[in-house]
């Protein structure tokens, strides 16, 4: 198999998801760095638009085939490299894990993406405190629902669960950890989510989450 290339930016939480999946599955890959702030955003260059016309990070290249969208990339990796799995075996369980993942990737993250922030600030004229209020508002809407789900699942299981899906790392953790990273970056209050905090702490005890983290990337400026 040829080595995979991942177009990535250290602070991109969508790329962070894919990096976690790659490290979790021990898949070797090369990073192609796209700086979202330099040169007015390298994701907008003609060269990168040939890779991803959506002008978004991440993109994965496998043997000349380009796959975009972090969840599509991770599902592709799951099919190509099934072990260790990021989705449970039973269809209903897979549905539940995907629902958690989508609640982050489809309903929280897009509202807080860089291009949305730029539009709010540069076109609609909101200031930084209002921008940060917007970011934390949508994170708290989404996290409140995830927290309820995790607390309900724990009650049903009758014992503490290490990760979003019991004691197995899953696609839900792959999406949750980068979103918590974002929430911390923008100083959103997180103390009201004990279950999310527990999952975050447990995941961050694992090497793969560190290897994929923004501070471990060669393009990091932290
Ligand atoms: N749904 C996409 C979202 C990708 C996305 O929003 N990427 C952000 C970084 S986290 C980006 O490239 N933003 C560049 C911009 O807004 O100009 C995915 O999951 O891959």
PDB file of C-alpha atoms and ligand atoms in Angstrom:
ATOM      1  CA  UNK A   1       0.000   0.000   0.000  1.00  0.00           C
ATOM      2  CA  UNK A   2       1.254   3.508  -0.772  1.00  0.00           C
ATOM      3  CA  UNK A   3       1.777   5.944   2.087  1.00  0.00           C
ATOM      4  CA  UNK A   4      -1.153   8.213   2.766  1.00  0.00           C
ATOM      5  CA  UNK A   5      -0.874  12.001   2.673  1.00  0.00           C
ATOM      6  CA  UNK A   6      -2.960  14.140   4.977  1.00  0.00           C
ATOM      7  CA  UNK A   7      -3.505  17.833   4.302  1.00  0.00           C
ATOM      8  CA  UNK A   8      -3.633  19.219   7.781  1.00  0.00           C
ATOM      9  CA  UNK A   9      -3.262  22.252  10.027  1.00  0.00           C
ATOM     10  CA  UNK A  10      -2.329  21.791  13.647  1.00  0.00           C
ATOM     11  CA  UNK A  11      -5.317  23.708  15.035  1.00  0.00           C
ATOM     12  CA  UNK A  12      -7.904  22.269  12.663  1.00  0.00           C
ATOM     13  CA  UNK A  13     -10.214  20.142  14.779  1.00  0.00           C
ATOM     14  CA  UNK A  14     -11.513  18.318  11.691  1.00  0.00           C
ATOM     15  CA  UNK A  15      -7.908  17.360  10.824  1.00  0.00           C
ATOM     16  CA  UNK A  16      -7.309  16.485  14.486  1.00  0.00           C
ATOM     17  CA  UNK A  17     -10.136  13.891  14.205  1.00  0.00           C
ATOM     18  CA  UNK A  18      -8.437  12.241  11.244  1.00  0.00           C
ATOM     19  CA  UNK A  19      -5.042  12.342  12.971  1.00  0.00           C
ATOM     20  CA  UNK A  20      -6.507  10.527  15.990  1.00  0.00           C
ATOM     21  CA  UNK A  21      -7.977   7.836  13.708  1.00  0.00           C
ATOM     22  CA  UNK A  22      -4.653   7.404  11.859  1.00  0.00           C
ATOM     23  CA  UNK A  23      -2.662   7.091  15.090  1.00  0.00           C
ATOM     24  CA  UNK A  24      -5.252   4.840  16.726  1.00  0.00           C
ATOM     25  CA  UNK A  25      -5.046   2.469  13.779  1.00  0.00           C
ATOM     26  CA  UNK A  26      -1.233   2.859  13.542  1.00  0.00           C
ATOM     27  CA  UNK A  27      -1.478   3.896   9.887  1.00  0.00           C
ATOM     28  CA  UNK A  28       1.664   5.655   8.618  1.00  0.00           C
ATOM     29  CA  UNK A  29       1.031   8.937   6.802  1.00  0.00           C
ATOM     30  CA  UNK A  30       2.774  12.066   5.598  1.00  0.00           C
ATOM     31  CA  UNK A  31       1.547  15.485   6.672  1.00  0.00           C
ATOM     32  CA  UNK A  32       1.112  18.210   4.074  1.00  0.00           C
ATOM     33  CA  UNK A  33       0.778  21.450   5.981  1.00  0.00           C
ATOM     34  CA  UNK A  34      -1.738  24.081   4.954  1.00  0.00           C
ATOM     35  CA  UNK A  35      -1.613  27.206   7.111  1.00  0.00           C
ATOM     36  CA  UNK A  36      -5.117  28.613   7.523  1.00  0.00           C
ATOM     37  CA  UNK A  37      -3.902  32.112   8.455  1.00  0.00           C
ATOM     38  CA  UNK A  38      -0.769  32.693   6.359  1.00  0.00           C
ATOM     39  CA  UNK A  39      -1.109  34.297   2.889  1.00  0.00           C
ATOM     40  CA  UNK A  40      -4.770  35.019   3.620  1.00  0.00           C
ATOM     41  CA  UNK A  41      -5.328  31.290   4.157  1.00  0.00           C
ATOM     42  CA  UNK A  42      -3.373  28.712   2.166  1.00  0.00           C
ATOM     43  CA  UNK A  43      -6.553  26.626   1.876  1.00  0.00           C
ATOM     44  CA  UNK A  44      -7.729  29.206  -0.665  1.00  0.00           C
ATOM     45  CA  UNK A  45      -4.758  28.862  -3.042  1.00  0.00           C
ATOM     46  CA  UNK A  46      -5.405  27.533  -6.533  1.00  0.00           C
ATOM     47  CA  UNK A  47      -3.051  24.611  -5.802  1.00  0.00           C
ATOM     48  CA  UNK A  48      -5.037  23.491  -2.744  1.00  0.00           C
ATOM     49  CA  UNK A  49      -8.381  24.055  -4.457  1.00  0.00           C
ATOM     50  CA  UNK A  50      -7.323  21.434  -6.977  1.00  0.00           C
ATOM     51  CA  UNK A  51      -7.139  19.014  -4.013  1.00  0.00           C
ATOM     52  CA  UNK A  52     -10.237  20.267  -2.223  1.00  0.00           C
ATOM     53  CA  UNK A  53     -12.585  22.681  -4.040  1.00  0.00           C
ATOM     54  CA  UNK A  54     -14.352  23.314  -0.715  1.00  0.00           C
ATOM     55  CA  UNK A  55     -11.164  25.049   0.531  1.00  0.00           C
ATOM     56  CA  UNK A  56     -11.339  23.098   3.784  1.00  0.00           C
ATOM     57  CA  UNK A  57      -8.895  20.973   5.767  1.00  0.00           C
ATOM     58  CA  UNK A  58      -8.496  17.969   5.962  1.00  0.00           C
ATOM     59  CA  UNK A  59      -8.009  16.087   2.708  1.00  0.00           C
ATOM     60  CA  UNK A  60      -6.548  12.618   2.459  1.00  0.00           C
ATOM     61  CA  UNK A  61      -4.702  11.337  -0.605  1.00  0.00           C
ATOM     62  CA  UNK A  62      -4.397   7.585  -1.014  1.00  0.00           C
ATOM     63  CA  UNK A  63      -2.711   6.313  -4.161  1.00  0.00           C
ATOM     64  CA  UNK A  64      -3.817   9.404  -6.088  1.00  0.00           C
ATOM     65  CA  UNK A  65      -7.390   9.249  -4.815  1.00  0.00           C
ATOM     66  CA  UNK A  66      -8.481  12.314  -2.878  1.00  0.00           C
ATOM     67  CA  UNK A  67     -10.988  11.987  -0.071  1.00  0.00           C
ATOM     68  CA  UNK A  68     -12.309  15.056   1.736  1.00  0.00           C
ATOM     69  CA  UNK A  69     -14.599  15.537   4.760  1.00  0.00           C
ATOM     70  CA  UNK A  70     -13.180  14.215   8.026  1.00  0.00           C
ATOM     71  CA  UNK A  71     -16.010  11.769   8.725  1.00  0.00           C
ATOM     72  CA  UNK A  72     -15.866  10.355   5.201  1.00  0.00           C
ATOM     73  CA  UNK A  73     -12.092  10.002   5.559  1.00  0.00           C
ATOM     74  CA  UNK A  74     -12.435   8.197   8.896  1.00  0.00           C
ATOM     75  CA  UNK A  75     -15.128   5.862   7.556  1.00  0.00           C
ATOM     76  CA  UNK A  76     -12.817   5.141   4.601  1.00  0.00           C
ATOM     77  CA  UNK A  77      -9.958   4.331   6.986  1.00  0.00           C
ATOM     78  CA  UNK A  78     -12.327   2.162   9.042  1.00  0.00           C
ATOM     79  CA  UNK A  79     -13.146   0.121   5.925  1.00  0.00           C
ATOM     80  CA  UNK A  80      -9.546  -0.109   4.707  1.00  0.00           C
ATOM     81  CA  UNK A  81      -7.991  -0.712   8.128  1.00  0.00           C
ATOM     82  CA  UNK A  82     -10.734  -2.302  10.257  1.00  0.00           C
ATOM     83  CA  UNK A  83      -8.492  -3.055  13.257  1.00  0.00           C
ATOM     84  CA  UNK A  84      -8.709  -1.676  15.832  1.00  0.00           C
ATOM     85  CA  UNK A  85     -12.283  -0.582  15.093  1.00  0.00           C
ATOM     86  CA  UNK A  86     -13.724   2.854  15.712  1.00  0.00           C
ATOM     87  CA  UNK A  87     -17.296   1.657  15.324  1.00  0.00           C
ATOM     88  CA  UNK A  88     -18.987  -1.070  17.395  1.00  0.00           C
ATOM     89  CA  UNK A  89     -20.190  -4.299  15.808  1.00  0.00           C
ATOM     90  CA  UNK A  90     -23.993  -4.106  16.043  1.00  0.00           C
ATOM     91  CA  UNK A  91     -25.795  -1.767  13.621  1.00  0.00           C
ATOM     92  CA  UNK A  92     -27.806  -0.114  16.389  1.00  0.00           C
ATOM     93  CA  UNK A  93     -24.632   0.592  18.361  1.00  0.00           C
ATOM     94  CA  UNK A  94     -22.939   1.956  15.265  1.00  0.00           C
ATOM     95  CA  UNK A  95     -25.924   4.243  14.780  1.00  0.00           C
ATOM     96  CA  UNK A  96     -25.631   5.574  18.325  1.00  0.00           C
ATOM     97  CA  UNK A  97     -21.891   6.233  18.023  1.00  0.00           C
ATOM     98  CA  UNK A  98     -22.361   7.937  14.649  1.00  0.00           C
ATOM     99  CA  UNK A  99     -25.151  10.096  16.109  1.00  0.00           C
ATOM    100  CA  UNK A 100     -22.809  11.410  18.817  1.00  0.00           C
ATOM    101  CA  UNK A 101     -20.067  12.017  16.277  1.00  0.00           C
ATOM    102  CA  UNK A 102     -22.428  13.817  13.904  1.00  0.00           C
ATOM    103  CA  UNK A 103     -23.839  15.977  16.692  1.00  0.00           C
ATOM    104  CA  UNK A 104     -20.327  17.418  16.974  1.00  0.00           C
ATOM    105  CA  UNK A 105     -19.116  17.345  13.381  1.00  0.00           C
ATOM    106  CA  UNK A 106     -22.388  18.466  11.757  1.00  0.00           C
ATOM    107  CA  UNK A 107     -24.069  20.621  14.403  1.00  0.00           C
ATOM    108  CA  UNK A 108     -21.413  22.198  16.644  1.00  0.00           C
ATOM    109  CA  UNK A 109     -18.221  22.527  14.648  1.00  0.00           C
ATOM    110  CA  UNK A 110     -19.551  24.124  11.411  1.00  0.00           C
ATOM    111  CA  UNK A 111     -20.987  27.078  13.338  1.00  0.00           C
ATOM    112  CA  UNK A 112     -17.576  27.844  14.805  1.00  0.00           C
ATOM    113  CA  UNK A 113     -15.423  27.328  11.756  1.00  0.00           C
ATOM    114  CA  UNK A 114     -12.863  29.943  10.699  1.00  0.00           C
ATOM    115  CA  UNK A 115     -14.764  31.102   7.615  1.00  0.00           C
ATOM    116  CA  UNK A 116     -17.915  31.610   9.719  1.00  0.00           C
ATOM    117  CA  UNK A 117     -15.905  33.578  12.299  1.00  0.00           C
ATOM    118  CA  UNK A 118     -14.360  35.678   9.542  1.00  0.00           C
ATOM    119  CA  UNK A 119     -17.790  36.416   8.076  1.00  0.00           C
ATOM    120  CA  UNK A 120     -19.215  37.369  11.457  1.00  0.00           C
ATOM    121  CA  UNK A 121     -16.286  39.658  12.231  1.00  0.00           C
ATOM    122  CA  UNK A 122     -15.347  41.097   8.847  1.00  0.00           C
ATOM    123  CA  UNK A 123     -18.720  41.281   7.086  1.00  0.00           C
ATOM    124  CA  UNK A 124     -21.248  41.583   9.895  1.00  0.00           C
ATOM    125  CA  UNK A 125     -18.930  43.581  12.143  1.00  0.00           C
ATOM    126  CA  UNK A 126     -19.230  41.701  15.427  1.00  0.00           C
ATOM    127  CA  UNK A 127     -16.346  42.178  17.876  1.00  0.00           C
ATOM    128  CA  UNK A 128     -14.125  39.500  19.480  1.00  0.00           C
ATOM    129  CA  UNK A 129     -16.110  39.198  22.752  1.00  0.00           C
ATOM    130  CA  UNK A 130     -19.315  38.682  20.718  1.00  0.00           C
ATOM    131  CA  UNK A 131     -17.508  36.174  18.531  1.00  0.00           C
ATOM    132  CA  UNK A 132     -16.357  34.235  21.587  1.00  0.00           C
ATOM    133  CA  UNK A 133     -19.901  34.356  22.991  1.00  0.00           C
ATOM    134  CA  UNK A 134     -21.150  32.858  19.726  1.00  0.00           C
ATOM    135  CA  UNK A 135     -18.525  30.101  19.846  1.00  0.00           C
ATOM    136  CA  UNK A 136     -19.284  29.144  23.453  1.00  0.00           C
ATOM    137  CA  UNK A 137     -23.044  29.347  22.901  1.00  0.00           C
ATOM    138  CA  UNK A 138     -23.031  26.695  20.168  1.00  0.00           C
ATOM    139  CA  UNK A 139     -20.571  24.508  22.035  1.00  0.00           C
ATOM    140  CA  UNK A 140     -22.735  24.639  25.180  1.00  0.00           C
ATOM    141  CA  UNK A 141     -25.896  23.796  23.182  1.00  0.00           C
ATOM    142  CA  UNK A 142     -24.217  20.729  21.745  1.00  0.00           C
ATOM    143  CA  UNK A 143     -22.300  19.670  24.844  1.00  0.00           C
ATOM    144  CA  UNK A 144     -25.418  19.858  27.042  1.00  0.00           C
ATOM    145  CA  UNK A 145     -27.064  17.212  24.855  1.00  0.00           C
ATOM    146  CA  UNK A 146     -23.948  15.025  24.772  1.00  0.00           C
ATOM    147  CA  UNK A 147     -23.594  15.317  28.544  1.00  0.00           C
ATOM    148  CA  UNK A 148     -27.214  14.120  28.955  1.00  0.00           C
ATOM    149  CA  UNK A 149     -26.562  11.220  26.652  1.00  0.00           C
ATOM    150  CA  UNK A 150     -23.393  10.187  28.516  1.00  0.00           C
ATOM    151  CA  UNK A 151     -25.037  10.494  31.923  1.00  0.00           C
ATOM    152  CA  UNK A 152     -28.052   8.443  30.765  1.00  0.00           C
ATOM    153  CA  UNK A 153     -25.766   5.767  29.295  1.00  0.00           C
ATOM    154  CA  UNK A 154     -23.855   5.588  32.557  1.00  0.00           C
ATOM    155  CA  UNK A 155     -27.082   5.164  34.556  1.00  0.00           C
ATOM    156  CA  UNK A 156     -28.174   2.372  32.229  1.00  0.00           C
ATOM    157  CA  UNK A 157     -24.802   0.640  32.529  1.00  0.00           C
ATOM    158  CA  UNK A 158     -24.830   1.137  36.315  1.00  0.00           C
ATOM    159  CA  UNK A 159     -21.115   1.961  36.348  1.00  0.00           C
ATOM    160  CA  UNK A 160     -18.626   4.561  35.202  1.00  0.00           C
ATOM    161  CA  UNK A 161     -17.742   4.401  31.523  1.00  0.00           C
ATOM    162  CA  UNK A 162     -14.288   5.432  30.392  1.00  0.00           C
ATOM    163  CA  UNK A 163     -15.149   6.736  26.952  1.00  0.00           C
ATOM    164  CA  UNK A 164     -18.228   7.896  25.021  1.00  0.00           C
ATOM    165  CA  UNK A 165     -19.003   4.330  24.063  1.00  0.00           C
ATOM    166  CA  UNK A 166     -18.398   2.367  27.251  1.00  0.00           C
ATOM    167  CA  UNK A 167     -14.806   1.214  27.547  1.00  0.00           C
ATOM    168  CA  UNK A 168     -13.972   1.221  23.835  1.00  0.00           C
ATOM    169  CA  UNK A 169     -12.528   4.161  21.930  1.00  0.00           C
ATOM    170  CA  UNK A 170     -14.929   5.093  19.166  1.00  0.00           C
ATOM    171  CA  UNK A 171     -15.680   7.644  16.467  1.00  0.00           C
ATOM    172  CA  UNK A 172     -17.544   9.628  19.130  1.00  0.00           C
ATOM    173  CA  UNK A 173     -14.327  10.177  21.131  1.00  0.00           C
ATOM    174  CA  UNK A 174     -12.471  10.984  17.923  1.00  0.00           C
ATOM    175  CA  UNK A 175     -14.896  13.890  17.412  1.00  0.00           C
ATOM    176  CA  UNK A 176     -15.360  14.896  21.057  1.00  0.00           C
ATOM    177  CA  UNK A 177     -11.715  15.411  22.037  1.00  0.00           C
ATOM    178  CA  UNK A 178     -10.898  18.002  19.321  1.00  0.00           C
ATOM    179  CA  UNK A 179     -14.135  19.830  20.147  1.00  0.00           C
ATOM    180  CA  UNK A 180     -13.165  19.982  23.841  1.00  0.00           C
ATOM    181  CA  UNK A 181      -9.751  21.280  22.728  1.00  0.00           C
ATOM    182  CA  UNK A 182     -11.567  24.071  20.851  1.00  0.00           C
ATOM    183  CA  UNK A 183     -13.804  24.834  23.810  1.00  0.00           C
ATOM    184  CA  UNK A 184     -10.744  25.171  26.059  1.00  0.00           C
ATOM    185  CA  UNK A 185      -8.996  27.347  23.491  1.00  0.00           C
ATOM    186  CA  UNK A 186     -11.881  29.825  23.589  1.00  0.00           C
ATOM    187  CA  UNK A 187     -12.305  29.562  27.382  1.00  0.00           C
ATOM    188  CA  UNK A 188     -15.820  28.160  27.191  1.00  0.00           C
ATOM    189  CA  UNK A 189     -17.082  26.966  30.605  1.00  0.00           C
ATOM    190  CA  UNK A 190     -16.759  23.195  30.831  1.00  0.00           C
ATOM    191  CA  UNK A 191     -17.178  22.439  34.545  1.00  0.00           C
ATOM    192  CA  UNK A 192     -20.885  21.702  34.074  1.00  0.00           C
ATOM    193  CA  UNK A 193     -20.076  18.604  31.988  1.00  0.00           C
ATOM    194  CA  UNK A 194     -18.610  16.004  34.389  1.00  0.00           C
ATOM    195  CA  UNK A 195     -19.073  13.113  31.951  1.00  0.00           C
ATOM    196  CA  UNK A 196     -17.474  14.956  29.051  1.00  0.00           C
ATOM    197  CA  UNK A 197     -14.604  15.953  31.344  1.00  0.00           C
ATOM    198  CA  UNK A 198     -14.115  12.347  32.431  1.00  0.00           C
ATOM    199  CA  UNK A 199     -14.036  11.070  28.842  1.00  0.00           C
ATOM    200  CA  UNK A 200     -11.615  13.852  27.886  1.00  0.00           C
ATOM    201  CA  UNK A 201      -9.291  13.041  30.805  1.00  0.00           C
ATOM    202  CA  UNK A 202      -9.360   9.302  30.012  1.00  0.00           C
ATOM    203  CA  UNK A 203      -8.659   9.839  26.316  1.00  0.00           C
ATOM    204  CA  UNK A 204      -5.836  12.252  27.037  1.00  0.00           C
ATOM    205  CA  UNK A 205      -4.150   9.531  29.075  1.00  0.00           C
ATOM    206  CA  UNK A 206      -3.668   7.577  25.823  1.00  0.00           C
ATOM    207  CA  UNK A 207      -0.613   8.163  23.637  1.00  0.00           C
ATOM    208  CA  UNK A 208      -2.577   8.266  20.379  1.00  0.00           C
ATOM    209  CA  UNK A 209      -4.559  11.323  21.444  1.00  0.00           C
ATOM    210  CA  UNK A 210      -1.287  13.096  22.304  1.00  0.00           C
ATOM    211  CA  UNK A 211       0.366  12.125  19.042  1.00  0.00           C
ATOM    212  CA  UNK A 212      -2.603  13.608  17.170  1.00  0.00           C
ATOM    213  CA  UNK A 213      -2.902  16.745  19.324  1.00  0.00           C
ATOM    214  CA  UNK A 214      -2.155  20.240  17.966  1.00  0.00           C
ATOM    215  CA  UNK A 215       0.902  20.674  20.210  1.00  0.00           C
ATOM    216  CA  UNK A 216       2.496  17.491  18.783  1.00  0.00           C
ATOM    217  CA  UNK A 217       2.300  18.617  15.138  1.00  0.00           C
ATOM    218  CA  UNK A 218       5.401  19.845  13.326  1.00  0.00           C
ATOM    219  CA  UNK A 219       3.516  22.939  12.105  1.00  0.00           C
ATOM    220  CA  UNK A 220       2.383  23.925  15.605  1.00  0.00           C
ATOM    221  CA  UNK A 221       3.076  27.450  16.780  1.00  0.00           C
ATOM    222  CA  UNK A 222       2.128  26.867  20.403  1.00  0.00           C
TER     223      UNK A 222
HETATM  224  N1  LIG B   1     -17.101  19.144   7.464  1.00  0.00           N
HETATM  225  C1  LIG B   1     -15.695  19.354   7.226  1.00  0.00           C
HETATM  226  C2  LIG B   1     -15.260  20.614   7.939  1.00  0.00           C
HETATM  227  C3  LIG B   1     -13.847  20.970   7.618  1.00  0.00           C
HETATM  228  C4  LIG B   1     -13.476  22.325   8.190  1.00  0.00           C
HETATM  229  O1  LIG B   1     -14.346  23.109   8.550  1.00  0.00           O
HETATM  230  N2  LIG B   1     -12.176  22.576   8.273  1.00  0.00           N
HETATM  231  C5  LIG B   1     -11.719  23.861   8.770  1.00  0.00           C
HETATM  232  C6  LIG B   1     -10.632  23.659   9.821  1.00  0.00           C
HETATM  233  S1  LIG B   1     -11.243  22.785  11.228  1.00  0.00           S
HETATM  234  C7  LIG B   1     -11.132  24.684   7.645  1.00  0.00           C
HETATM  235  O2  LIG B   1     -10.463  24.154   6.784  1.00  0.00           O
HETATM  236  N3  LIG B   1     -11.395  25.988   7.641  1.00  0.00           N
HETATM  237  C8  LIG B   1     -10.841  26.858   6.669  1.00  0.00           C
HETATM  238  C9  LIG B   1     -11.686  28.081   6.464  1.00  0.00           C
HETATM  239  O3  LIG B   1     -12.681  28.247   7.143  1.00  0.00           O
HETATM  240  O4  LIG B   1     -11.305  28.878   5.592  1.00  0.00           O
HETATM  241  C10 LIG B   1     -14.908  18.143   7.712  1.00  0.00           C
HETATM  242  O5  LIG B   1     -15.365  17.485   8.654  1.00  0.00           O
HETATM  243  O6  LIG B   1     -13.857  17.828   7.143  1.00  0.00           O
END
